[in-house]
CSV table of C-alpha atoms and ligand atoms in Angstrom, one decimal:
chain,number,residue,atom,x,y,z
B,4,MET,CA,16.5,25.4,-26.3
B,5,ASN,CA,17.6,22.3,-24.9
B,6,LYS,CA,21.3,23.1,-25.1
B,7,ASP,CA,20.5,26.5,-23.5
B,8,LEU,CA,18.7,24.7,-20.7
B,9,GLU,CA,21.9,22.9,-19.8
B,10,GLN,CA,24.1,26.2,-19.8
B,11,ASN,CA,24.8,28.1,-16.7
B,12,ILE,CA,22.7,31.2,-16.3
B,13,LYS,CA,25.6,33.7,-15.9
B,14,ALA,CA,26.6,32.6,-19.6
B,15,ILE,CA,23.2,33.0,-20.8
B,16,ILE,CA,22.6,36.2,-19.2
B,17,SER,CA,26.0,37.6,-20.6
B,18,SER,CA,25.0,36.6,-24.1
B,19,PHE,CA,21.3,37.5,-23.9
B,20,PRO,CA,20.9,40.3,-21.3
B,21,ALA,CA,17.2,40.5,-22.0
B,22,VAL,CA,16.9,37.0,-20.3
B,23,GLY,CA,18.1,38.7,-16.9
B,24,ASP,CA,15.4,41.2,-17.2
B,25,ILE,CA,12.7,38.6,-17.8
B,26,LEU,CA,13.9,36.6,-14.8
B,27,ASN,CA,13.7,39.8,-12.7
B,28,GLU,CA,10.1,40.3,-13.6
B,29,TYR,CA,9.4,36.8,-12.3
B,30,LYS,CA,11.3,37.6,-9.0
B,31,ILE,CA,14.0,35.3,-10.0
B,32,GLY,CA,16.9,37.1,-8.8
B,33,CYS,CA,19.6,35.4,-11.2
B,34,THR,CA,21.3,38.8,-12.3
B,35,SER,CA,22.3,39.8,-8.6
B,36,CYS,CA,23.4,36.1,-7.7
B,37,ALA,CA,27.0,35.9,-6.8
B,38,ALA,CA,27.6,32.5,-8.2
B,39,GLY,CA,25.4,32.4,-11.3
B,40,THR,CA,26.4,28.7,-12.0
B,41,CYS,CA,22.8,27.3,-11.8
B,42,ARG,CA,21.4,25.8,-15.1
B,43,LEU,CA,18.5,27.7,-16.6
B,44,LYS,CA,16.8,24.2,-16.4
B,45,ASP,CA,17.3,23.7,-12.7
B,46,ILE,CA,16.3,27.3,-12.1
B,47,VAL,CA,12.8,27.1,-13.6
B,48,GLU,CA,12.4,23.9,-11.9
B,49,ILE,CA,13.3,25.1,-8.5
B,50,HIS,CA,11.2,28.3,-8.7
B,51,ASN,CA,8.1,26.0,-9.3
B,52,LEU,CA,6.1,28.7,-11.0
B,53,PRO,CA,2.5,27.6,-12.0
B,54,ALA,CA,2.4,25.7,-15.2
B,55,GLU,CA,1.0,28.6,-17.2
B,56,GLU,CA,3.4,31.0,-15.7
B,57,GLU,CA,6.3,28.7,-16.6
B,58,GLU,CA,5.2,28.3,-20.3
B,59,LYS,CA,5.0,32.1,-20.5
B,60,LEU,CA,8.3,32.7,-18.9
B,61,MET,CA,10.0,30.1,-21.0
B,62,GLY,CA,8.4,31.4,-24.2
B,63,ARG,CA,9.9,34.9,-23.5
B,64,ILE,CA,13.3,33.4,-22.8
B,65,ALA,CA,13.3,31.5,-25.9
B,66,LEU,CA,12.2,34.5,-28.0
B,67,ALA,CA,14.9,36.5,-26.2
B,68,ILE,CA,17.6,33.9,-27.3
B,69,SER,CA,16.2,33.5,-30.7
B,70,PRO,CA,14.1,36.4,-31.9
B,71,ASP,CA,13.1,34.3,-35.2
B,72,GLY,CA,11.2,32.0,-33.0
B,73,GLY,CA,13.4,28.9,-33.9
B,74,LEU,CA,13.5,27.7,-30.4
B,75,LYS,CA,11.0,25.1,-29.0
B,76,VAL,CA,10.0,25.2,-25.4
B,77,PRO,CA,9.8,21.8,-23.8
B,78,LYS,CA,6.8,21.2,-21.6
B,79,SER,CA,7.7,20.8,-18.0
B,80,GLY,CA,7.4,17.2,-16.9
B,81,ARG,CA,7.1,17.9,-13.2
B,82,LYS,CA,4.0,17.7,-10.9
B,83,PRO,CA,2.1,21.0,-10.7
B,84,ALA,CA,2.8,23.1,-7.8
B,85,ALA,CA,0.6,22.8,-4.9
B,86,ALA,CA,-1.9,25.5,-4.6
B,87,PRO,CA,-0.5,28.2,-2.3
B,88,GLY,CA,-1.3,27.2,1.4
B,89,THR,CA,-2.2,23.8,0.6
B,90,LEU,CA,0.9,21.8,1.4
B,91,LYS,CA,3.1,23.8,3.9
B,92,TYR,CA,6.7,22.7,4.9
B,93,SER,CA,7.0,19.1,6.0
B,94,PRO,CA,7.6,18.7,9.7
B,95,PRO,CA,11.4,18.5,9.5
B,96,LEU,CA,11.6,21.5,7.3
B,97,ARG,CA,9.2,23.3,9.4
B,98,ARG,CA,11.6,22.8,12.3
B,99,LEU,CA,14.4,24.4,10.4
B,100,VAL,CA,12.2,27.4,9.3
B,101,GLU,CA,11.3,27.9,13.0
B,102,GLU,CA,15.2,28.2,13.7
B,103,HIS,CA,15.3,30.6,11.0
B,104,LEU,CA,13.1,32.9,12.9
B,105,LEU,CA,15.2,33.0,15.9
B,106,ILE,CA,18.5,33.5,13.7
B,107,LYS,CA,16.6,36.5,11.9
B,108,ARG,CA,15.7,38.1,15.1
B,109,LEU,CA,19.5,38.2,16.0
B,110,LEU,CA,20.4,39.4,12.4
B,111,ALA,CA,18.0,42.3,12.9
B,112,LEU,CA,20.1,43.2,15.9
B,113,LEU,CA,23.5,43.4,14.2
B,114,PRO,CA,23.3,46.8,12.7
B,115,ARG,CA,22.7,48.3,16.3
B,116,LEU,CA,25.5,46.0,17.7
B,117,ALA,CA,27.9,47.1,14.7
B,118,ALA,CA,27.2,50.9,15.6
B,119,ASP,CA,28.6,50.6,19.0
B,120,LEU,CA,31.8,48.7,18.9
B,121,GLY,CA,33.9,51.4,20.4
B,122,SER,CA,32.8,50.9,23.9
B,123,GLU,CA,33.8,47.9,26.0
B,124,GLU,CA,30.3,47.0,26.8
B,125,GLY,CA,29.2,47.3,23.0
B,126,ALA,CA,32.4,45.1,22.0
B,127,GLY,CA,31.3,42.4,24.8
B,128,LEU,CA,27.7,42.4,23.3
B,129,ALA,CA,29.0,41.9,19.7
B,130,LEU,CA,31.0,38.9,21.3
B,131,SER,CA,28.1,37.5,22.7
B,132,GLY,CA,26.3,37.9,19.4
B,133,LEU,CA,28.9,36.0,17.7
B,134,ASP,CA,28.8,33.4,20.4
B,135,PHE,CA,25.1,33.0,19.4
B,136,ILE,CA,25.9,32.7,15.7
B,137,ARG,CA,28.7,30.1,16.3
B,138,ASN,CA,26.5,27.9,18.6
B,139,TYR,CA,22.9,28.3,17.4
B,140,ALA,CA,23.0,29.3,13.8
B,141,ASP,CA,26.1,27.2,12.9
B,142,LYS,CA,26.7,24.2,15.2
B,143,TYR,CA,22.9,23.7,15.9
B,144,HIS,CA,21.2,24.9,12.6
B,145,HIS,CA,23.7,24.7,9.6
B,146,ALA,CA,25.1,21.3,10.9
B,147,LYS,CA,21.7,19.8,10.4
B,148,GLU,CA,21.4,21.1,6.9
B,149,GLU,CA,24.9,20.2,6.0
B,150,GLU,CA,25.3,16.8,7.8
B,151,ILE,CA,21.7,15.5,7.3
B,152,LEU,CA,19.3,17.5,4.8
B,153,PHE,CA,21.8,18.3,2.2
B,154,LYS,CA,22.8,14.7,1.9
B,155,TYR,CA,19.5,13.8,0.6
B,156,PHE,CA,20.4,15.7,-2.7
B,157,ASP,CA,22.9,15.7,-5.3
B,158,PRO,CA,26.1,17.4,-4.0
B,159,ASP,CA,26.8,18.5,-7.6
B,160,LEU,CA,23.6,20.6,-7.8
B,161,GLU,CA,24.6,24.1,-8.0
B,162,VAL,CA,22.0,25.3,-5.5
B,163,ILE,CA,23.6,23.1,-2.8
B,164,LYS,CA,27.0,24.2,-3.5
B,165,THR,CA,25.8,27.7,-3.3
B,166,MET,CA,24.2,27.2,0.1
B,167,LEU,CA,27.4,25.4,1.4
B,168,LYS,CA,29.3,28.5,0.0
B,169,ASP,CA,27.2,30.8,2.0
B,170,HIS,CA,27.8,28.8,5.2
B,171,ALA,CA,31.3,29.1,4.6
B,172,ALA,CA,31.4,32.6,3.7
B,173,GLY,CA,29.4,33.2,7.0
B,174,ARG,CA,31.9,31.5,9.0
B,175,GLY,CA,34.6,33.6,7.4
B,176,HIS,CA,32.8,36.9,8.6
B,177,VAL,CA,32.2,35.4,12.1
B,178,LYS,CA,36.1,34.8,12.2
B,179,GLY,CA,36.8,38.1,10.7
B,180,ALA,CA,34.7,39.9,13.2
B,181,ALA,CA,36.1,38.1,16.2
B,182,GLU,CA,39.7,39.0,15.1
B,183,ALA,CA,39.0,42.6,14.4
B,184,LEU,CA,37.4,42.9,17.8
B,185,ALA,CA,40.3,41.4,19.3
B,186,ALA,CA,42.5,43.7,17.5
B,187,LYS,CA,40.3,46.6,18.6
B,188,ASP,CA,39.4,47.5,14.9
B,189,ALA,CA,35.8,48.5,15.4
B,190,ALA,CA,35.4,49.5,11.6
B,191,ALA,CA,36.6,46.1,10.4
B,192,ALA,CA,34.4,44.3,12.8
B,193,ALA,CA,31.3,46.2,12.2
B,194,ALA,CA,31.9,45.6,8.1
B,195,HIS,CA,32.1,41.9,9.0
B,196,LEU,CA,28.8,42.0,11.1
B,197,LEU,CA,27.0,43.9,8.5
B,198,ALA,CA,28.2,41.6,5.6
B,199,TYR,CA,27.2,38.5,7.6
B,200,ARG,CA,23.7,40.0,8.1
B,201,ASP,CA,23.1,40.6,4.5
B,202,LEU,CA,24.7,37.3,3.4
B,203,LEU,CA,22.5,35.2,5.9
B,204,SER,CA,19.3,37.3,5.5
B,205,GLU,CA,19.5,36.5,1.7
B,206,HIS,CA,20.5,32.9,2.5
B,207,ILE,CA,17.5,32.2,4.7
B,208,LYS,CA,15.0,33.9,2.3
B,209,LYS,CA,16.4,31.5,-0.4
B,210,GLU,CA,16.0,28.5,1.8
B,211,ASP,CA,12.4,29.4,3.3
B,212,GLU,CA,11.0,30.5,-0.1
B,213,ILE,CA,12.8,28.4,-2.7
B,214,LEU,CA,15.1,25.7,-1.6
B,215,TYR,CA,13.0,24.2,1.1
B,216,PRO,CA,9.8,24.0,-0.9
B,217,TRP,CA,11.6,22.5,-3.6
B,218,MET,CA,13.2,19.9,-1.3
B,219,ASP,CA,9.9,19.2,0.1
B,220,ARG,CA,8.5,18.4,-3.4
B,221,ASN,CA,11.3,16.1,-4.0
B,222,LEU,CA,11.5,14.3,-0.6
B,223,SER,CA,9.5,10.9,-0.3
B,224,LEU,CA,7.2,10.4,2.6
B,225,ASN,CA,9.5,7.9,3.8
B,226,GLN,CA,12.5,10.3,3.6
B,227,VAL,CA,10.5,13.1,5.4
B,228,GLY,CA,10.0,10.5,8.3
B,229,GLU,CA,13.7,9.7,8.3
B,230,LEU,CA,14.9,13.2,8.2
B,231,PHE,CA,12.5,14.0,11.2
B,232,GLY,CA,14.0,11.2,13.3
B,233,LYS,CA,17.6,12.3,12.3
B,234,PHE,CA,17.0,16.0,13.2
B,235,ALA,CA,15.4,14.7,16.6
B,236,GLU,CA,18.7,12.7,17.1
B,237,ALA,CA,20.9,15.5,16.2
B,238,ASP,CA,19.2,17.7,18.6
B,239,SER,CA,19.3,15.3,21.4
B,240,LYS,CA,23.0,15.6,21.2
B,241,PHE,CA,22.6,19.3,22.5
B,242,ASP,CA,22.0,20.3,26.0
B,243,PRO,CA,18.3,21.7,25.9
B,244,ALA,CA,19.4,24.3,28.6
B,245,ALA,CA,22.2,25.6,26.5
B,246,ILE,CA,19.7,26.0,23.4
B,247,ALA,CA,17.2,27.6,25.8
B,248,ARG,CA,20.0,30.0,26.8
B,249,GLN,CA,20.5,30.8,23.3
B,250,GLU,CA,16.8,31.6,22.7
B,251,ALA,CA,16.8,33.7,25.9
B,252,PHE,CA,19.8,35.5,24.8
B,253,ALA,CA,18.3,36.7,21.4
B,254,ALA,CA,15.1,38.0,23.5
B,255,ASP,CA,17.5,39.8,26.1
B,256,LEU,CA,19.4,41.5,23.6
B,257,GLU,CA,16.6,42.7,21.9
B,258,GLU,CA,15.1,44.1,24.9
B,259,LYS,CA,18.4,45.6,26.0
B,260,LEU,CA,18.9,47.4,22.5
B,261,ALA,CA,15.5,48.5,22.4
B,262,ASP,CA,15.8,50.2,25.6
B,263,GLU,CA,19.0,51.8,24.6
B,264,ALA,CA,17.5,53.0,21.5
B,265,ALA,CA,14.6,54.6,23.6
B,266,ALA,CA,17.0,56.2,26.1
B,267,GLN,CA,18.6,57.8,23.2
B,268,ALA,CA,15.5,59.0,21.5
T,9,MET,CA,4.1,-18.3,-2.1
T,10,GLU,CA,3.3,-19.5,1.4
T,11,LYS,CA,2.1,-16.7,3.6
T,12,LYS,CA,4.0,-16.1,6.7
T,13,HIS,CA,2.0,-16.6,9.7
T,14,SER,CA,3.0,-15.7,13.2
T,15,SER,CA,1.3,-15.4,16.4
T,16,HIS,CA,2.7,-12.2,18.1
T,17,GLY,CA,1.0,-11.8,21.3
T,18,GLY,CA,-0.2,-8.2,21.2
T,19,LYS,CA,-2.5,-7.1,24.0
T,20,HIS,CA,-5.5,-7.3,22.0
T,21,GLU,CA,-4.7,-10.4,20.2
T,22,PRO,CA,-7.8,-12.6,20.1
T,23,CYS,CA,-7.9,-16.4,20.2
T,24,GLY,CA,-7.3,-18.5,17.3
T,25,CYS,CA,-9.6,-16.8,14.9
T,26,PRO,CA,-8.1,-17.0,11.5
T,27,GLY,CA,-9.5,-13.6,10.6
T,28,ALA,CA,-7.1,-12.0,13.2
T,29,GLN,CA,-4.1,-14.1,12.6
T,30,THR,CA,-1.0,-12.0,11.6
T,31,MET,CA,0.2,-12.6,8.3
T,32,ASP,CA,3.2,-10.9,6.6
T,33,LEU,CA,2.4,-10.4,2.8
T,34,ARG,CA,5.3,-8.3,2.1
T,35,GLU,CA,7.3,-10.6,-0.2
T,36,GLU,CA,4.1,-11.5,-2.0
T,37,THR,CA,3.3,-7.6,-2.9
T,38,ALA,CA,6.8,-7.1,-3.9
T,39,ALA,CA,6.8,-9.9,-6.3
T,40,ASP,CA,3.3,-9.9,-7.8
T,41,ALA,CA,3.1,-7.2,-10.5
T,42,GLY,CA,-0.3,-8.5,-11.7
T,43,PRO,CA,-1.5,-8.9,-15.2
T,44,ALA,CA,-1.8,-6.0,-17.3
T,45,GLY,CA,-4.8,-3.9,-16.7
T,46,LYS,CA,-5.5,-5.5,-13.5
T,47,ALA,CA,-4.6,-3.6,-10.4
T,48,PRO,CA,-2.6,-5.9,-8.0
T,49,SER,CA,-3.2,-5.7,-4.3
T,50,MET,CA,-0.5,-3.8,-2.5
T,51,LEU,CA,-1.8,-5.0,1.0
T,52,ARG,CA,1.3,-6.3,2.7
T,53,GLN,CA,-0.2,-7.6,5.9
T,54,TRP,CA,-3.1,-9.1,7.6
T,55,PRO,CA,-5.2,-8.2,9.7
T,56,VAL,CA,-5.8,-4.5,9.0
T,57,GLN,CA,-8.6,-3.6,11.4
T,58,LEU,CA,-7.3,-1.5,14.1
T,59,HIS,CA,-8.9,-3.8,16.8
T,60,LEU,CA,-7.2,-6.9,15.4
T,61,VAL,CA,-3.8,-5.7,14.6
T,62,SER,CA,-0.8,-6.2,17.0
T,63,PRO,CA,1.4,-3.2,17.1
T,64,MET,CA,4.2,-5.8,17.7
T,65,ALA,CA,3.7,-7.3,14.2
T,66,PRO,CA,7.1,-7.1,12.3
T,67,TYR,CA,5.5,-5.3,9.4
T,68,PHE,CA,4.7,-2.2,11.5
T,69,GLN,CA,8.3,-1.7,12.8
T,70,LYS,CA,9.5,1.7,11.2
T,71,ALA,CA,6.9,1.5,8.7
T,72,ASP,CA,5.2,4.5,7.0
T,73,LEU,CA,1.8,3.7,8.5
T,74,VAL,CA,-1.5,4.6,6.8
T,75,VAL,CA,-4.4,5.1,9.2
T,76,ALA,CA,-7.5,4.8,6.8
T,77,ALA,CA,-11.1,5.6,7.6
T,78,ASP,CA,-12.9,2.6,6.3
T,79,CYS,CA,-14.9,4.3,3.7
T,80,THR,CA,-11.7,5.8,1.9
T,81,ALA,CA,-10.4,2.8,0.2
T,82,PHE,CA,-14.0,2.5,-1.6
T,83,ALA,CA,-14.1,6.1,-2.4
T,84,TYR,CA,-10.5,6.4,-3.8
T,85,GLY,CA,-10.1,4.5,-6.9
T,86,ASN,CA,-6.2,4.5,-6.8
T,87,PHE,CA,-6.1,3.6,-3.0
T,88,HIS,CA,-3.7,0.5,-3.3
T,89,ALA,CA,-1.3,2.1,-5.6
T,90,GLU,CA,-1.0,5.5,-4.0
T,91,PHE,CA,-1.6,4.8,-0.3
T,92,LEU,CA,-0.9,1.1,0.5
T,93,LYS,CA,2.2,0.5,-1.9
T,94,GLY,CA,5.2,0.0,0.3
T,95,ARG,CA,3.3,1.0,3.5
T,96,ALA,CA,1.6,-0.7,6.6
T,97,ALA,CA,-2.0,0.0,7.1
T,98,VAL,CA,-4.8,0.1,9.6
T,99,ILE,CA,-8.3,0.7,9.2
T,100,ALA,CA,-11.1,2.1,11.4
T,101,CYS,CA,-14.4,3.9,11.6
T,102,PRO,CA,-14.5,6.9,14.0
T,103,LYS,CA,-18.2,7.2,13.8
T,104,LEU,CA,-19.4,3.4,14.4
T,105,ASP,CA,-16.7,1.5,15.9
T,106,ASP,CA,-16.7,0.5,19.5
T,107,GLY,CA,-13.9,0.7,22.1
T,108,GLN,CA,-12.2,3.7,20.5
T,109,GLU,CA,-10.0,4.3,23.7
T,110,SER,CA,-8.1,1.2,22.8
T,111,TYR,CA,-7.6,2.6,19.4
T,112,VAL,CA,-5.7,5.6,21.0
T,113,GLU,CA,-3.7,3.2,23.0
T,114,LYS,CA,-2.9,1.1,19.9
T,115,LEU,CA,-1.9,4.1,17.9
T,116,GLN,CA,0.3,5.2,20.7
T,117,SER,CA,2.0,1.8,20.7
T,118,LEU,CA,2.5,1.9,17.1
T,119,ILE,CA,4.3,5.2,17.5
T,120,GLU,CA,6.3,4.4,20.5
T,121,ASP,CA,6.8,0.6,20.2
T,122,ALA,CA,6.7,-0.2,16.4
T,123,LYS,CA,8.5,3.3,16.0
T,124,VAL,CA,6.5,4.0,12.8
T,125,ASN,CA,8.4,6.3,10.5
T,126,THR,CA,5.4,8.5,9.5
T,127,LEU,CA,1.6,8.5,9.8
T,128,THR,CA,-0.7,9.2,7.0
T,129,VAL,CA,-4.4,9.7,8.2
T,130,LEU,CA,-6.9,9.3,5.4
T,131,THR,CA,-10.4,10.5,6.0
T,132,MET,CA,-13.6,11.2,4.2
T,133,GLU,CA,-14.8,14.7,3.9
T,134,VAL,CA,-17.9,14.3,5.9
T,135,PRO,CA,-17.3,15.9,9.3
T,136,CYS,CA,-17.8,12.9,11.6
T,137,CYS,CA,-14.8,11.2,10.0
T,138,GLY,CA,-12.5,14.0,11.4
T,139,GLY,CA,-12.7,12.1,14.7
T,140,LEU,CA,-10.1,9.6,13.3
T,141,LEU,CA,-7.5,12.5,12.9
T,142,ALA,CA,-8.4,13.7,16.4
T,143,MET,CA,-7.7,10.1,17.6
T,144,VAL,CA,-4.4,10.0,15.8
T,145,GLN,CA,-3.3,13.4,17.3
T,146,GLN,CA,-4.3,12.2,20.7
T,147,ALA,CA,-2.2,9.2,20.4
T,148,ALA,CA,0.8,11.5,19.1
T,149,ARG,CA,0.4,13.9,22.1
T,150,ASN,CA,0.5,10.7,24.5
T,151,ALA,CA,3.5,9.3,22.9
T,152,LYS,CA,7.0,10.2,23.9
T,153,ARG,CA,8.2,9.7,20.6
T,154,LYS,CA,7.3,12.4,17.8
T,155,VAL,CA,6.5,11.4,14.2
T,156,PRO,CA,5.3,13.5,11.2
T,157,ILE,CA,1.5,13.2,10.5
T,158,LYS,CA,0.0,13.9,7.2
T,159,SER,CA,-3.7,14.4,6.8
T,160,ILE,CA,-5.4,13.5,3.6
T,161,VAL,CA,-9.2,14.0,2.9
T,162,VAL,CA,-10.9,12.2,0.4
T,163,GLY,CA,-14.0,13.5,-1.3
T,164,ILE,CA,-17.2,11.6,-1.7
T,165,GLY,CA,-16.6,11.8,-5.5
T,166,GLY,CA,-13.3,10.0,-5.3
T,167,THR,CA,-11.0,13.1,-5.4
T,168,ILE,CA,-8.4,14.1,-2.9
T,169,LYS,CA,-9.8,17.3,-1.2
T,170,SER,CA,-6.9,18.3,0.8
T,171,GLU,CA,-3.3,17.1,1.8
T,172,GLU,CA,-1.5,18.7,4.4
T,173,TRP,CA,1.0,18.0,7.3
T,174,ALA,CA,-1.0,17.9,10.5
C,19,LIG,FE1,21.7,27.2,5.1
C,20,LIG,FE1,19.1,27.4,7.1
């Protein structure tokens, strides 16, 4: 089992498909993960199941890999998970989760933006949406993750590499959408906007539910204070009025698209 | 090892009372692991009482600061190893101490001038002890600088009742 714990999950699932089904039951979505390069050991650690659940999960995986029961499941050595609701996000990570809320509001509008790229007004709104993504989601939010938060963790960890790949793929869709809009290719622009929405929605969910809680469990109190200070310093380099404008933009766009939807109904 | 004395002139620094003289014990706590089976002291400073400390003392600079209600150190067996190790500390009783307005000012100065890195507030589960957290939160609201605050509640039976970011 120890050898299997060191293997990447894609290799394990391709040799033992039942392992994928078991993980799915525990809502650990490795079968649909594009990368699949995380090690089984890290996956189990990162998802932080209650000790009893983890033991059951690992027991079932051991049986799926070796039905004769020849595999031993090592006991988890980490601290038990905090009872739900007892330890929320630390202040610096809470700040990032709050930024996600605004980004998610914009993501929710992308399908409606994508549906009307033929008109000049629709294309203009989409360009403003791309501006929000570049400035708020990327320069303001992702930069804090990449340049500060992720630096506290081993850059070779698959989960960190996956997050960085997501950010890069997102930038690719933004660039693709902007180029398609410039070429008046509404269909291609719409495809990029929708792909960006899917990618980032999933990415934020992973951060909120799995990555950040795992990071919080691994950051020391001293590091939490340091992170908080570094985030404040990073934010101070932005014009607060510009950030407020981005926030207002998302709210205005919501209202505008809601009005349009109501008018069409 | 000789203790480092200093006479930082904080606002509330009393006269030459030895009980209030600032002492930096950080090097000693780092070196002294203590004999096996005995828990060594992790206190890195003197004084600790909030009226007596000077926020300008060097051991408060950028420290992770524990603000402990007096009784918590008696109730929680592993207080030194878990809460004092590597940290600066102040103690106070929100129920009985006089002059609590100056506590709020001093805590504000610890946030703004000493630029503490984090604040961990330890209180007992009894309701009247919650005043200490309220005092810290008031100081944090008054301060221009923001800092993470964690609240830990110790039970009379010596267990941790809750631990959360305030
Ligand atoms: Fe991210
Ligand atoms: Fe994020």
